[in-house]
Amino acid sequence: MSLLVIGTVAFDAIETPFGKTDKIVGGAATYAGLAASYFYDKVNIVAVVGDDFPAEEIADFNAHNINTDGLQIKAGEKSFFWSGKYHNDMNSRDTLVTDLNVLADFDPIIPESYQDCEYLMLGNLSPQVQQTVIKRLKNRPKLIVMDTMNFWMDIALDDLLETIKMVDVLTINDAEARQLSGEYSLVKAANKILAMGPKYLIIKKGEHGALLFHEDHIFSAPALPLAEVFDPTGAGDTFAGGFIGYMAKVGTVNFNNMKNAIIFGSALASFCVEKFGTEKIKNLTDEEVAARVQQFVQLSSFEI
Amino acid sequence: MSLLVIGTVAFDAIETPFGKTDKIVGGAATYAGLAASYFYDKVNIVAVVGDDFPAEEIADFNAHNINTDGLQIKAGEKSFFWSGKYHNDMNSRDTLVTDLNVLADFDPIIPESYQDCEYLMLGNLSPQVQQTVIKRLKNRPKLIVMDTMNFWMDIALDDLLETIKMVDVLTINDAEARQLSGEYSLVKAANKILAMGPKYLIIKKGEHGALLFHEDHIFSAPALPLAEVFDPTGAGDTFAGGFIGYMAKVGTVNFNNMKNAIIFGSALASFCVEKFGTEKIKNLTDEEVAARVQQFVQLSSFEI
């Protein structure tokens, strides 16, 4: 039994009002894998990098009990590189550079040792690649969570709709939910998206928290109000990784466990934005995570 | 012992993507008074209207146990009139008409019978008028809640800052908190605003709920996700009225009671937006309110 994360492992160069970085390690699978590793110790990664990717970064994954047998290293090629600049409000950003490099023809090969996958996190990648991973698993995982973004809605909507049908949980942000459904009201948007296939929909609202929709049930999770958001990069991936990592830990898929999983995912995401890149979420203790989760409890509990 | 609401009692003409109204009754004191009346039966109003204001609307207040001895009726003058048009997202609107009429020289006279005021709701009005009301009360109320808006920050900031110093709770929206503090982060904004005098700050975030700040404590209340927001007019006033009405009912001012008061206020506000004007919040049963509050409990509760 294991948890499989697919997504990018890559380089980012980030500029925020607080500073800028040179190339640092990022990517959806990096953030999601690290986040999941705080709750579950059989995390496997499928991703692709070039031979410019530092061996010590791979060792870092392994130090977090993340299995990298499925991390393809392409000799003579370069890792995916993204560069972006955040605006003052930290809610919008401009993409400065996107160099696909190894990602251009990524073929997600699943090592045989990963075939015991029960929990599958499809990090943001082309819906084609996401779908290929589902098809290459001999047994359908107990829980498939899929993250995606507006980019794929723009250029690969048919593939996206086909892949969405195959998953249990879809995570997108509020603007993406509106784009995908054509509805402004998030309740109406959620109803339309749930009719597309997934049994659960998580709408991420950044500093406003997240909403979980399932049948007629809605759960509203708060975001932790922070004095400083240093770098939002990877917060959504960290959220998703924490979410599925917690689900794998508890082992039973139901609405109540998902509510808690959203709180644990949100707690990790709240750490993520406090430093550049993975700096903060690489070095957390279980006590720090538990204390942050208690802050969420304090923040949103009332007794009526 | 009584609860005093000051604010406008007025006419609105509203256009939303769902339709438009002729002149209907609105105003901060109307919404706040009606909302408070669901929790507390000694609600007094101080406001001013012209003799164009229908007697049956005043009778409607009285039917809700709202005392209108402090409602001045100016012979030969017209009531305050506002007209606005909401954009498709319902979060922004254009003001089409603002006719101050009787409001231009409103002198808030407090009837002697209102001097037992323990709970004071200063609905949105000029900070000068709000301050006059505080000064005219012989005993300082146990709890003073003040609502205001960006308009007063633009044209009467000094008066506003002076009045803010005198109140216990300030309610403003997120954009206004940012404007008043000059800080983008709501945590930093809250710290600056709490340093201006009020012991509690409520930041209203519309469809994203509300935040309560007090010393180092933060409470995040959800908003009920709604399929249709028919007309947002008065939602903030309804929230404030429900908030202070609940506080008056429980009678003890502390953070835990305020958390509940925010939920009750939010529940009433969620009704308010379901119909034009006061149509919905005029005709609620206690059972409907209780059921709606339970929806908020369901929406945000989790067990970790």
Coordinates of C-alpha atoms in Angstrom, one line a residue:
Chain A
M1 CA 0.0 0.0 0.0
S2 CA 1.4 3.3 -1.0
L3 CA 0.7 6.9 -2.1
L4 CA 1.7 7.9 -5.5
V5 CA 2.4 11.6 -6.4
I6 CA 2.8 12.6 -10.0
G7 CA 3.7 16.1 -11.1
T8 CA 6.6 18.4 -11.9
V9 CA 9.9 18.4 -10.1
A10 CA 11.5 21.5 -11.4
F11 CA 13.3 24.8 -11.0
D12 CA 11.5 28.0 -10.2
A13 CA 12.8 31.6 -10.1
I14 CA 10.5 33.7 -8.1
E15 CA 10.1 37.4 -7.5
T16 CA 7.8 38.8 -4.8
P17 CA 7.6 42.2 -3.1
F18 CA 9.8 40.7 -0.4
G19 CA 12.7 39.6 -2.6
K20 CA 13.7 37.3 -5.4
T21 CA 15.4 34.0 -5.8
D22 CA 17.7 32.4 -8.3
K23 CA 16.7 29.0 -9.6
I24 CA 15.4 27.0 -6.6
V25 CA 13.7 23.6 -6.5
G26 CA 10.0 23.6 -7.0
G27 CA 7.3 21.8 -8.9
A28 CA 3.9 20.3 -8.0
A29 CA 5.3 16.9 -7.1
T30 CA 8.0 18.4 -5.0
Y31 CA 5.6 20.4 -2.8
A32 CA 2.9 17.7 -2.7
G33 CA 5.4 14.9 -2.0
L34 CA 7.0 16.8 0.9
A35 CA 3.7 17.7 2.3
A36 CA 2.3 14.2 2.1
S37 CA 5.5 12.8 3.8
Y38 CA 4.5 14.5 7.1
F39 CA 1.5 12.1 7.4
Y40 CA 2.4 9.0 5.5
D41 CA 5.7 7.1 5.1
K42 CA 5.1 5.3 1.8
V43 CA 5.1 8.2 -0.6
N44 CA 6.3 7.4 -4.2
I45 CA 7.0 10.0 -6.9
V46 CA 6.8 9.8 -10.7
A47 CA 8.3 12.8 -12.4
V48 CA 11.1 13.7 -14.8
V49 CA 14.1 16.0 -14.4
G50 CA 17.2 16.7 -16.5
D51 CA 20.7 15.9 -15.4
D52 CA 21.0 19.5 -14.2
F53 CA 18.9 18.5 -11.2
P54 CA 21.1 18.3 -8.0
A55 CA 21.6 14.9 -6.5
E56 CA 21.4 16.4 -3.0
E57 CA 17.9 17.5 -3.7
I58 CA 16.9 13.9 -4.5
A59 CA 18.6 12.8 -1.3
D60 CA 16.4 15.4 0.4
F61 CA 13.3 13.6 -0.9
N62 CA 14.7 10.3 0.3
A63 CA 15.4 11.8 3.7
H64 CA 11.7 12.5 3.9
N65 CA 10.9 8.8 3.1
I66 CA 9.9 9.7 -0.4
N67 CA 10.7 7.0 -2.9
T68 CA 12.3 8.4 -6.1
D69 CA 12.5 5.2 -8.1
G70 CA 10.0 6.7 -10.5
L71 CA 12.0 10.0 -10.9
Q72 CA 13.4 9.8 -14.4
I73 CA 16.7 11.6 -15.0
K74 CA 17.2 12.5 -18.6
A75 CA 20.9 12.6 -19.6
G76 CA 21.9 15.7 -21.5
E77 CA 18.5 17.4 -20.9
K78 CA 17.4 20.2 -18.7
S79 CA 14.7 20.3 -16.0
F80 CA 11.5 22.2 -16.4
F81 CA 11.9 25.8 -15.5
W82 CA 9.3 28.4 -14.5
S83 CA 9.9 32.0 -13.5
G84 CA 7.2 34.3 -12.2
K85 CA 6.7 37.6 -10.5
Y86 CA 4.0 38.3 -8.0
H87 CA 2.1 41.5 -7.8
N88 CA 1.7 43.4 -4.6
D89 CA -1.5 41.7 -3.5
M90 CA 0.2 38.3 -3.9
N91 CA -3.0 37.0 -5.5
S92 CA -1.9 37.5 -9.0
R93 CA 1.3 36.9 -10.8
D94 CA 2.9 37.2 -14.2
T95 CA 4.7 34.3 -15.8
L96 CA 8.1 35.5 -17.1
V97 CA 9.5 32.2 -18.4
T98 CA 8.2 28.7 -19.0
D99 CA 10.9 26.3 -20.4
L100 CA 9.2 22.9 -20.7
N101 CA 12.6 21.1 -21.4
V102 CA 12.2 17.5 -20.2
L103 CA 8.5 18.0 -19.7
A104 CA 7.8 18.4 -23.4
D105 CA 7.7 14.6 -24.0
F106 CA 7.2 13.3 -20.4
D107 CA 6.1 9.6 -20.4
P108 CA 5.1 8.8 -16.9
I109 CA 6.5 5.3 -16.3
I110 CA 5.2 3.6 -13.2
P111 CA 7.8 1.3 -11.5
E112 CA 6.5 -2.1 -10.7
S113 CA 7.1 -1.5 -7.1
Y114 CA 4.6 1.4 -7.2
Q115 CA 1.7 -0.9 -8.3
D116 CA 0.4 -1.2 -4.8
C117 CA -0.8 2.4 -5.0
E118 CA -4.0 3.1 -3.0
Y119 CA -3.8 6.8 -3.0
L120 CA -3.0 8.7 -6.2
M121 CA -2.3 12.5 -6.3
L122 CA -2.3 13.7 -9.9
G123 CA -0.4 17.0 -9.5
N124 CA -0.8 19.7 -12.2
L125 CA 0.3 18.3 -15.5
S126 CA -1.4 17.9 -18.9
P127 CA -4.6 15.9 -18.4
Q128 CA -3.3 13.4 -21.0
V129 CA -0.3 12.5 -18.8
Q130 CA -2.6 12.4 -15.7
Q131 CA -4.9 10.0 -17.5
T132 CA -2.0 7.8 -18.7
V133 CA -1.0 7.3 -15.1
I134 CA -4.5 6.2 -14.1
K135 CA -4.5 3.7 -17.0
R136 CA -1.1 2.3 -16.2
L137 CA -2.1 1.4 -12.6
K138 CA -3.2 -2.2 -12.7
N139 CA -5.7 -1.7 -9.9
R140 CA -7.7 1.5 -9.5
P141 CA -6.6 3.3 -6.4
K142 CA -9.0 3.8 -3.5
L143 CA -8.7 7.6 -3.9
I144 CA -7.6 9.6 -6.9
V145 CA -7.1 13.4 -6.3
M146 CA -6.5 15.6 -9.3
D147 CA -5.2 19.1 -9.4
T148 CA -5.4 21.2 -12.6
M149 CA -5.4 24.8 -13.7
N150 CA -7.0 27.2 -16.1
F151 CA -4.1 26.7 -18.7
W152 CA -5.5 23.2 -19.4
M153 CA -9.0 24.5 -19.6
D154 CA -7.8 26.9 -22.3
I155 CA -5.9 24.4 -24.4
A156 CA -7.0 20.9 -23.6
L157 CA -10.6 21.0 -22.4
D158 CA -11.7 17.8 -23.9
D159 CA -8.8 15.8 -22.4
L160 CA -9.4 17.5 -19.1
L161 CA -13.1 16.6 -19.1
E162 CA -12.3 13.0 -19.9
T163 CA -9.7 12.8 -17.1
I164 CA -12.0 14.6 -14.5
K165 CA -14.5 11.8 -15.1
M166 CA -12.0 9.3 -13.8
V167 CA -11.1 10.9 -10.5
D168 CA -12.7 11.1 -7.0
V169 CA -11.6 14.6 -5.9
L170 CA -10.9 17.6 -8.1
T171 CA -9.0 20.6 -6.6
I172 CA -9.2 23.9 -8.4
N173 CA -9.3 27.6 -7.4
D174 CA -12.4 29.7 -7.4
A175 CA -11.6 31.4 -10.8
E176 CA -11.0 28.0 -12.3
A177 CA -14.3 26.6 -10.9
R178 CA -16.1 29.6 -12.5
Q179 CA -14.3 29.1 -15.8
L180 CA -14.9 25.3 -15.9
S181 CA -18.6 25.6 -15.1
G182 CA -19.5 28.9 -16.7
E183 CA -21.3 29.8 -13.4
Y184 CA -20.4 32.7 -11.1
S185 CA -22.0 31.3 -8.0
L186 CA -19.6 28.7 -6.5
V187 CA -22.6 26.6 -5.4
K188 CA -23.9 26.4 -8.9
A189 CA -20.4 25.9 -10.3
A190 CA -19.8 23.0 -7.8
N191 CA -23.1 21.3 -8.8
K192 CA -22.1 21.5 -12.5
I193 CA -18.6 20.2 -11.8
L194 CA -19.7 17.3 -9.6
A195 CA -22.0 16.3 -12.5
M196 CA -18.9 16.0 -14.6
G197 CA -17.7 13.0 -12.6
P198 CA -15.8 13.7 -9.4
K199 CA -17.5 12.8 -6.2
Y200 CA -15.8 15.6 -4.3
L201 CA -14.8 19.1 -5.3
I202 CA -12.4 21.3 -3.4
I203 CA -12.5 25.0 -4.4
K204 CA -9.3 26.7 -3.1
K205 CA -9.8 30.4 -2.3
G206 CA -6.3 31.3 -1.2
E207 CA -6.4 33.7 1.7
H208 CA -10.2 33.0 2.1
G209 CA -9.8 29.3 2.7
A210 CA -11.3 26.4 0.8
L211 CA -14.7 24.9 0.2
L212 CA -15.4 21.1 0.0
F213 CA -18.5 20.0 -2.0
H214 CA -19.9 16.5 -1.9
E215 CA -23.5 15.7 -2.9
D216 CA -25.5 18.2 -0.8
H217 CA -22.8 18.7 1.8
I218 CA -20.5 21.8 2.0
F219 CA -17.6 22.3 4.3
S220 CA -16.0 25.7 4.6
A221 CA -12.4 25.7 5.8
P222 CA -10.8 28.9 7.0
A223 CA -7.3 30.1 5.9
L224 CA -5.0 31.2 8.7
P225 CA -4.8 35.0 8.5
L226 CA -1.0 35.7 8.2
A227 CA 0.8 38.9 8.8
E228 CA 3.2 38.2 5.9
V229 CA 2.7 36.0 2.8
F230 CA 6.3 35.7 1.7
D231 CA 5.9 33.5 -1.4
P232 CA 2.6 31.8 -2.4
T233 CA 4.4 29.5 -4.9
G234 CA 3.5 25.8 -4.2
A235 CA 0.8 26.6 -1.6
G236 CA -1.9 24.8 -3.7
D237 CA 0.4 21.7 -4.3
T238 CA 1.3 21.7 -0.6
F239 CA -2.4 21.8 0.3
A240 CA -3.1 18.9 -2.0
G241 CA -0.2 16.8 -0.8
G242 CA -1.1 17.4 2.9
F243 CA -4.7 16.5 2.0
I244 CA -4.0 13.2 0.4
G245 CA -1.2 12.4 2.9
Y246 CA -3.7 12.7 5.7
M247 CA -6.3 10.7 3.8
A248 CA -3.8 7.9 3.3
K249 CA -2.9 8.0 7.0
V250 CA -6.5 7.7 8.2
G251 CA -7.3 5.1 5.5
T252 CA -11.1 5.7 5.2
V253 CA -12.6 7.8 2.5
N254 CA -15.5 9.8 3.8
F255 CA -16.7 13.4 4.1
N256 CA -15.6 13.8 7.8
N257 CA -12.1 12.6 7.1
M258 CA -11.9 14.9 4.1
K259 CA -12.8 17.9 6.3
N260 CA -9.9 17.1 8.6
A261 CA -7.7 16.4 5.6
I262 CA -8.5 19.9 4.3
I263 CA -7.5 21.4 7.7
F264 CA -4.2 19.5 7.7
G265 CA -3.5 20.5 4.0
S266 CA -4.3 24.1 4.9
A267 CA -2.0 24.0 7.9
L268 CA 0.9 22.8 5.7
A269 CA 0.1 25.4 3.0
S270 CA 0.1 28.1 5.7
F271 CA 3.7 27.2 6.4
C272 CA 4.6 27.0 2.7
V273 CA 3.9 30.7 2.1
E274 CA 6.1 31.8 5.0
K275 CA 9.4 31.3 3.1
F276 CA 10.6 31.1 -0.4
G277 CA 10.1 27.8 -2.2
T278 CA 10.2 24.6 -0.1
E279 CA 12.4 26.1 2.6
K280 CA 9.8 26.0 5.3
I281 CA 8.0 22.8 4.4
K282 CA 11.2 20.9 4.2
N283 CA 12.1 21.4 7.8
L284 CA 9.0 21.1 9.9
T285 CA 8.6 19.1 13.0
D286 CA 5.5 17.0 13.8
E287 CA 5.0 19.3 16.9
E288 CA 5.0 22.4 14.6
V289 CA 2.4 20.8 12.4
A290 CA 0.2 19.8 15.3
A291 CA 0.4 23.3 16.8
R292 CA -0.5 24.9 13.5
V293 CA -3.5 22.5 13.2
Q294 CA -4.6 23.6 16.7
Q295 CA -4.5 27.2 15.5
F296 CA -7.0 26.3 12.8
V297 CA -9.2 24.7 15.5
Q298 CA -9.0 27.8 17.6
L299 CA -9.6 30.0 14.6
S300 CA -12.8 28.5 13.5
S301 CA -14.5 26.8 16.5
F302 CA -17.5 28.2 18.2
E303 CA -20.2 26.6 20.4
I304 CA -23.8 27.2 19.7
Chain B
M1 CA -32.1 48.2 29.6
S2 CA -32.4 48.6 25.9
L3 CA -30.6 48.4 22.6
L4 CA -30.4 51.6 20.5
V5 CA -29.9 51.6 16.8
I6 CA -29.0 54.7 15.0
G7 CA -28.7 55.0 11.2
T8 CA -30.7 55.8 8.1
V9 CA -34.3 54.9 7.5
A10 CA -34.7 55.6 3.8
F11 CA -35.7 54.7 0.3
D12 CA -33.6 52.6 -2.0
A13 CA -34.1 51.8 -5.7
I14 CA -32.0 48.8 -6.6
E15 CA -31.0 47.2 -9.8
T16 CA -29.3 43.7 -9.8
P17 CA -28.8 41.2 -12.6
F18 CA -32.0 39.6 -11.3
G19 CA -34.3 42.6 -11.6
K20 CA -35.0 46.1 -10.4
T21 CA -37.1 47.7 -7.7
D22 CA -39.0 51.0 -7.5
K23 CA -38.4 52.9 -4.3
I24 CA -38.4 50.4 -1.5
V25 CA -37.7 50.9 2.2
G26 CA -34.1 50.5 3.2
G27 CA -31.4 52.2 5.3
A28 CA -28.9 51.0 7.9
A29 CA -31.2 51.4 10.9
T30 CA -34.0 49.6 9.1
Y31 CA -31.9 46.5 8.4
A32 CA -30.1 46.6 11.7
G33 CA -33.2 47.2 13.7
L34 CA -35.1 44.4 12.1
A35 CA -32.2 42.0 12.5
A36 CA -31.7 42.8 16.1
S37 CA -35.4 42.4 16.8
Y38 CA -35.1 38.6 16.2
F39 CA -33.0 38.3 19.4
Y40 CA -33.9 41.2 21.7
D41 CA -37.3 42.8 22.4
K42 CA -36.2 46.2 23.5
V43 CA -34.9 47.7 20.3
N44 CA -35.1 51.5 20.0
I45 CA -34.4 53.5 16.8
V46 CA -33.1 57.0 16.3
A47 CA -33.4 58.2 12.7
V48 CA -35.0 60.8 10.5
V49 CA -37.4 60.5 7.6
G50 CA -39.6 62.9 5.6
D51 CA -43.4 62.9 5.6
D52 CA -43.2 60.8 2.4
F53 CA -42.3 57.8 4.6
P54 CA -45.3 55.4 4.7
A55 CA -47.0 55.1 8.1
E56 CA -47.5 51.3 7.5
E57 CA -43.7 50.9 7.3
I58 CA -43.4 52.5 10.8
A59 CA -46.2 50.2 11.9
D60 CA -44.1 47.3 10.6
F61 CA -41.2 48.3 12.8
N62 CA -43.5 48.4 15.8
A63 CA -44.9 45.0 14.9
H64 CA -41.3 43.8 15.3
N65 CA -41.3 45.3 18.8
I66 CA -39.1 48.2 17.6
N67 CA -39.7 51.4 19.4
T68 CA -39.9 54.4 17.0
D69 CA -40.3 57.2 19.5
G70 CA -36.8 58.4 18.3
L71 CA -37.8 58.4 14.6
Q72 CA -38.1 62.0 13.6
I73 CA -40.6 62.8 10.8
K74 CA -39.9 66.1 9.1
A75 CA -43.0 67.7 7.7
G76 CA -42.6 68.9 4.1
E77 CA -39.3 67.2 3.6
K78 CA -38.3 64.0 1.8
S79 CA -36.6 60.9 3.1
F80 CA -33.0 60.0 2.2
F81 CA -32.9 58.2 -1.2
W82 CA -30.2 56.0 -2.6
S83 CA -30.2 54.3 -5.9
G84 CA -27.6 51.8 -7.1
K85 CA -26.9 49.2 -9.7
Y86 CA -25.0 46.0 -8.9
H87 CA -22.5 44.5 -11.4
N88 CA -22.8 40.9 -12.5
D89 CA -20.4 39.7 -9.7
M90 CA -22.6 41.3 -7.1
N91 CA -19.5 42.4 -5.2
S92 CA -19.3 45.9 -6.8
R93 CA -22.0 48.4 -7.5
D94 CA -22.4 51.9 -9.0
T95 CA -24.3 54.5 -7.1
L96 CA -26.8 56.2 -9.4
V97 CA -28.4 58.7 -7.1
T98 CA -27.8 59.9 -3.6
D99 CA -30.4 62.4 -2.4
L100 CA -29.5 63.3 1.2
N101 CA -32.8 65.2 1.8
V102 CA -33.6 65.1 5.6
L103 CA -30.2 63.6 6.3
A104 CA -28.4 66.8 5.3
D105 CA -29.0 68.3 8.8
F106 CA -29.9 65.3 10.9
D107 CA -29.7 66.0 14.6
P108 CA -29.9 62.7 16.5
I109 CA -32.2 63.5 19.4
I110 CA -32.3 60.8 22.0
P111 CA -35.7 60.4 23.7
E112 CA -35.5 60.3 27.5
S113 CA -37.0 56.8 27.5
Y114 CA -34.0 55.6 25.5
Q115 CA -31.5 56.6 28.2
D116 CA -31.4 53.1 29.7
C117 CA -29.4 52.1 26.6
E118 CA -26.9 49.3 27.3
Y119 CA -26.2 48.3 23.7
L120 CA -25.6 50.9 21.1
M121 CA -25.4 50.2 17.3
L122 CA -24.0 53.1 15.4
G123 CA -25.1 52.3 11.9
N124 CA -23.4 53.9 8.9
L125 CA -23.8 57.7 9.2
S126 CA -21.4 60.6 9.4
P127 CA -18.9 60.0 12.3
Q128 CA -20.0 63.4 13.7
V129 CA -23.5 62.3 14.1
Q130 CA -22.4 58.9 15.5
Q131 CA -20.2 60.7 18.1
T132 CA -23.0 63.1 19.0
V133 CA -25.2 60.0 20.0
I134 CA -22.5 58.7 22.3
K135 CA -22.2 62.1 24.0
R136 CA -25.9 62.4 24.4
L137 CA -26.2 59.2 26.3
K138 CA -25.9 60.0 30.0
N139 CA -24.3 56.6 30.8
R140 CA -21.8 55.0 28.5
P141 CA -23.4 51.8 27.1
K142 CA -21.9 48.5 28.0
L143 CA -21.2 47.8 24.3
I144 CA -20.9 50.3 21.4
V145 CA -20.7 48.8 17.9
M146 CA -19.9 51.2 15.0
D147 CA -20.3 50.5 11.4
T148 CA -18.8 52.9 8.8
M149 CA -17.6 53.0 5.2
N150 CA -14.9 54.2 2.8
F151 CA -16.9 57.3 2.1
W152 CA -16.2 58.7 5.6
M153 CA -12.5 57.7 5.3
D154 CA -12.3 59.8 2.2
I155 CA -14.1 63.0 3.4
A156 CA -14.1 62.9 7.3
L157 CA -11.1 60.9 8.4
D158 CA -10.3 63.0 11.5
D159 CA -13.8 62.8 12.8
L160 CA -13.8 59.1 12.0
L161 CA -10.6 58.5 13.9
E162 CA -12.0 60.4 16.9
T163 CA -15.2 58.4 16.9
I164 CA -13.5 55.1 16.5
K165 CA -11.6 55.8 19.7
M166 CA -14.9 55.8 21.6
V167 CA -16.3 52.5 20.5
D168 CA -15.8 48.8 21.5
V169 CA -16.4 47.1 18.1
L170 CA -15.7 48.5 14.7
T171 CA -17.2 46.7 11.6
I172 CA -15.8 47.4 8.2
N173 CA -15.2 45.4 5.1
D174 CA -11.8 44.2 3.9
A175 CA -11.2 47.0 1.4
E176 CA -12.0 49.5 4.1
A177 CA -9.7 47.9 6.6
R178 CA -6.9 48.2 4.1
Q179 CA -7.8 51.8 3.3
L180 CA -8.0 52.8 7.0
S181 CA -4.7 51.1 8.0
G182 CA -2.6 51.4 4.8
E183 CA -1.8 47.7 5.2
Y184 CA -2.6 45.0 2.7
S185 CA -2.3 42.1 5.1
L186 CA -5.5 42.0 7.1
V187 CA -3.6 40.8 10.2
K188 CA -1.4 43.9 10.1
A189 CA -4.4 46.1 9.2
A190 CA -6.3 44.7 12.2
N191 CA -3.3 45.4 14.6
K192 CA -3.1 49.0 13.4
I193 CA -6.9 49.5 13.7
L194 CA -7.1 47.9 17.2
A195 CA -4.4 50.4 18.2
M196 CA -6.7 53.2 17.1
G197 CA -9.0 52.4 20.0
P198 CA -11.7 49.7 19.5
K199 CA -11.2 46.5 21.5
Y200 CA -12.7 44.4 18.8
L201 CA -12.6 44.6 15.0
I202 CA -14.8 42.8 12.6
I203 CA -13.7 42.6 9.0
K204 CA -16.6 41.7 6.7
K205 CA -15.5 39.8 3.6
G206 CA -18.9 39.3 1.9
E207 CA -19.1 35.8 0.3
H208 CA -15.9 34.9 2.1
G209 CA -17.3 35.4 5.6
A210 CA -15.9 37.6 8.4
L211 CA -12.9 37.9 10.7
L212 CA -13.1 39.0 14.3
F213 CA -9.9 40.4 15.9
H214 CA -9.4 41.0 19.6
E215 CA -5.9 41.3 21.2
D216 CA -4.1 38.2 19.9
H217 CA -7.2 36.3 19.1
I218 CA -8.7 35.8 15.7
F219 CA -12.0 34.1 14.8
S220 CA -12.8 33.2 11.2
A221 CA -16.5 32.9 10.4
P222 CA -17.7 31.3 7.1
A223 CA -20.3 32.8 4.9
L224 CA -23.0 30.4 3.8
P225 CA -22.4 29.5 0.1
L226 CA -25.5 30.5 -1.7
A227 CA -26.7 29.5 -5.2
E228 CA -28.3 32.9 -5.8
V229 CA -27.4 36.2 -4.3
F230 CA -30.5 38.2 -5.2
D231 CA -29.7 41.6 -3.7
P232 CA -26.7 42.3 -1.3
T233 CA -28.2 45.7 -0.2
G234 CA -28.4 45.9 3.6
A235 CA -26.5 42.6 4.2
G236 CA -23.8 44.4 6.3
D237 CA -26.4 46.3 8.3
T238 CA -28.3 43.1 8.9
F239 CA -25.2 41.4 10.0
A240 CA -24.4 44.2 12.5
G241 CA -28.0 44.3 13.8
G242 CA -28.0 40.5 14.3
F243 CA -24.6 40.7 16.0
I244 CA -25.6 43.3 18.5
G245 CA -29.1 41.9 19.0
Y246 CA -27.5 38.6 20.0
M247 CA -25.0 40.3 22.3
A248 CA -27.8 42.1 24.0
K249 CA -29.7 38.8 24.4
V250 CA -26.8 37.0 26.0
G251 CA -25.8 40.1 28.1
T252 CA -22.1 39.3 28.6
V253 CA -19.4 40.9 26.5
N254 CA -16.6 38.5 25.7
F255 CA -14.8 36.9 22.8
N256 CA -16.8 33.6 22.8
N257 CA -20.1 35.4 22.8
M258 CA -19.0 37.6 20.0
K259 CA -18.0 34.5 17.9
N260 CA -21.6 33.3 18.3
A261 CA -23.0 36.7 17.6
I262 CA -21.1 36.8 14.3
I263 CA -22.6 33.5 13.3
F264 CA -26.1 34.8 14.2
G265 CA -25.5 38.0 12.3
S266 CA -24.1 36.1 9.3
A267 CA -27.2 33.8 9.4
L268 CA -29.5 36.8 9.2
A269 CA -27.4 38.4 6.5
S270 CA -27.6 35.2 4.5
F271 CA -31.4 35.6 4.5
C272 CA -31.2 39.3 3.6
V273 CA -29.5 38.7 0.3
E274 CA -32.1 36.1 -0.8
K275 CA -34.7 38.8 -1.7
F276 CA -34.9 42.5 -2.6
G277 CA -34.6 44.9 0.3
T278 CA -36.1 43.9 3.6
E279 CA -38.6 41.4 2.1
K280 CA -37.0 38.4 3.5
I281 CA -35.7 39.6 6.9
K282 CA -39.1 41.1 7.7
N283 CA -40.8 37.8 7.7
L284 CA -38.6 35.2 9.3
T285 CA -39.7 32.7 12.0
D286 CA -37.5 31.8 15.0
E287 CA -37.4 28.3 13.6
E288 CA -36.0 29.5 10.2
V289 CA -33.3 31.5 12.0
A290 CA -32.4 28.5 14.2
A291 CA -32.2 26.2 11.2
R292 CA -30.0 28.6 9.3
V293 CA -27.7 28.9 12.3
Q294 CA -27.4 25.1 12.3
Q295 CA -26.4 25.3 8.7
F296 CA -23.5 27.4 9.7
V297 CA -22.6 24.9 12.4
Q298 CA -22.7 22.1 9.8
L299 CA -20.7 24.1 7.3
S300 CA -17.7 24.9 9.5
S301 CA -17.5 22.1 12.1
F302 CA -14.8 19.5 12.1
E303 CA -13.4 17.3 14.8
I304 CA -9.6 17.0 15.2

